[in-house]
Amino acid sequence: MRVPKVLNPLYQKKLLKRFGVYEKVLPVETTPSRFVPQHIVKPDYVSGLSKSIPKRPEIKDEEQINGMRKSCQLAASILNKAHSFIQPGVTTDDVDDLIHNFIINAEAYPSPLHYKGFPKSVCTSVNNVAVHGIPDLRPLQNGDIINVDITVFFEGYHGDCSKTFLVGDVDDKGQELVAVTEECLFEAIKLCGPDVPFCDIGSRIFRHAKRKGLTVLPAFAGHGIGKYFHGPPDIFHILNRYPGLMQPGMTFTIEPVLSHGRENTYILDDGWTIITEDGSRTAQCEHTILITEDGAEILTR
Ligand code: MF3
Ligand code: CO
Ligand code: CO
């Protein structure tokens, strides 16, 4: 069978109707990794010191919780400041530069930098890039949606949060995708508390997305967090049977990724960038939360 190089225009129109109006992006050229001054304390995966990731979900004491509060507040305040900088013409590398400097000036370390070889200080995922986009020299365009995922390592603890921002005028479909993704995150946070199964988070998010006609991408999970970037529990965002109950003192992230299309994704040759197979856009948002005696506290608010 002959495979046409150019999509049948009728099919293209159908795709557009289903997924909305936006530019499909692929990585372009980027700049070298940014510099971190000697005096900034680095996480174990950078300093080469031995790692300690707990085997089971950790219950943090008051001192550890205060450490988490501080790192999470820092991550959230930087994400908030980055928002006003996001506009057409700004490159994702500019965003990396800005956020890197905010983090360094706060005497913290940008957790993604050199984590398992990641080359930049923040993840920027535009349109059909689902997660782990590497900041590069592509200028943001009117109509893009961009997830900015910030993790800081501050006084010994990681704080992790992300948000999807609208660049200029985004079509209705894109706006709805972003809004419903946030609804999913907040619906999930509302149900968290002592003795609630971790797996309830996935069913709640899956149900809400389904009701809105959107797909949750199953490949991406939230995670326990503390002195370690990623640890137990795994927080799945779809129907699952992951064992265990939430307990006061646990800290973990919830970070659903939704699309208009199918659930399949693949990873590019750079070893990081993950894009949707069907080219549909995705939105993601993330908070680090603390389980308390009577519910959950959003540490990255
Ligand atoms: N911040 C991402 C998360 O939510 C992890 C990024 S890992 C990196 O878990 F290496 F890509 F930065
Ligand atoms: Co993150
Ligand atoms: Co995370």
Short mmCIF file of N, CA and C and ligand atoms in Angstrom, two decimals, residues 112 115 118 123 132 149 151 160 223 229-230 255 272 286, ligand 1:
data_model
loop_
_atom_site.label_atom_id
_atom_site.label_comp_id
_atom_site.label_asym_id
_atom_site.label_seq_id
_atom_site.Cartn_x
_atom_site.Cartn_y
_atom_site.Cartn_z
N PRO A 112 15.68 19.11 38.76
CA PRO A 112 15.82 18.37 37.49
C PRO A 112 17.25 18.37 36.93
N TYR A 115 19.54 15.34 37.00
CA TYR A 115 18.82 14.20 37.57
C TYR A 115 18.71 13.13 36.49
N PHE A 118 19.12 14.55 33.06
CA PHE A 118 18.31 15.66 32.50
C PHE A 118 19.19 16.90 32.43
N CYS A 123 11.32 21.55 33.58
CA CYS A 123 10.72 20.89 32.42
C CYS A 123 9.68 21.82 31.83
N HIS A 132 8.31 16.23 30.52
CA HIS A 132 9.77 16.20 30.44
C HIS A 132 10.33 16.90 29.22
N ASP A 149 7.15 22.70 34.94
CA ASP A 149 7.24 21.80 36.10
C ASP A 149 8.50 22.14 36.89
N THR A 151 10.83 21.83 40.31
CA THR A 151 11.17 21.15 41.56
C THR A 151 12.43 21.81 42.11
N ASP A 160 7.81 20.02 44.72
CA ASP A 160 7.54 19.74 43.31
C ASP A 160 6.14 20.23 42.93
N HIS A 223 4.15 10.68 43.07
CA HIS A 223 5.19 9.98 43.82
C HIS A 223 5.36 10.57 45.21
N PHE A 229 13.74 12.79 45.58
CA PHE A 229 12.89 13.41 44.55
C PHE A 229 11.69 12.50 44.29
N HIS A 230 11.95 11.21 44.09
CA HIS A 230 10.88 10.25 43.78
C HIS A 230 11.00 9.03 44.69
N GLU A 255 -0.28 14.45 39.98
CA GLU A 255 0.13 15.20 38.78
C GLU A 255 -0.45 14.61 37.49
N TRP A 272 14.35 11.97 26.84
CA TRP A 272 13.47 12.64 27.81
C TRP A 272 12.11 13.03 27.26
N GLU A 286 0.33 19.85 38.90
CA GLU A 286 0.90 19.05 39.99
C GLU A 286 0.97 19.86 41.28
N1 MF3 B 1 9.16 17.19 38.16
C1 MF3 B 1 8.90 15.94 37.51
C2 MF3 B 1 7.90 15.21 38.37
O1 MF3 B 1 6.86 15.77 38.58
C3 MF3 B 1 10.14 15.13 37.33
C4 MF3 B 1 11.05 15.65 36.32
S1 MF3 B 1 12.40 14.64 36.20
C5 MF3 B 1 13.38 15.47 35.14
O2 MF3 B 1 8.09 14.18 38.91
F1 MF3 B 1 14.53 14.91 35.18
F2 MF3 B 1 12.81 15.46 33.95
F3 MF3 B 1 13.45 16.71 35.54
#
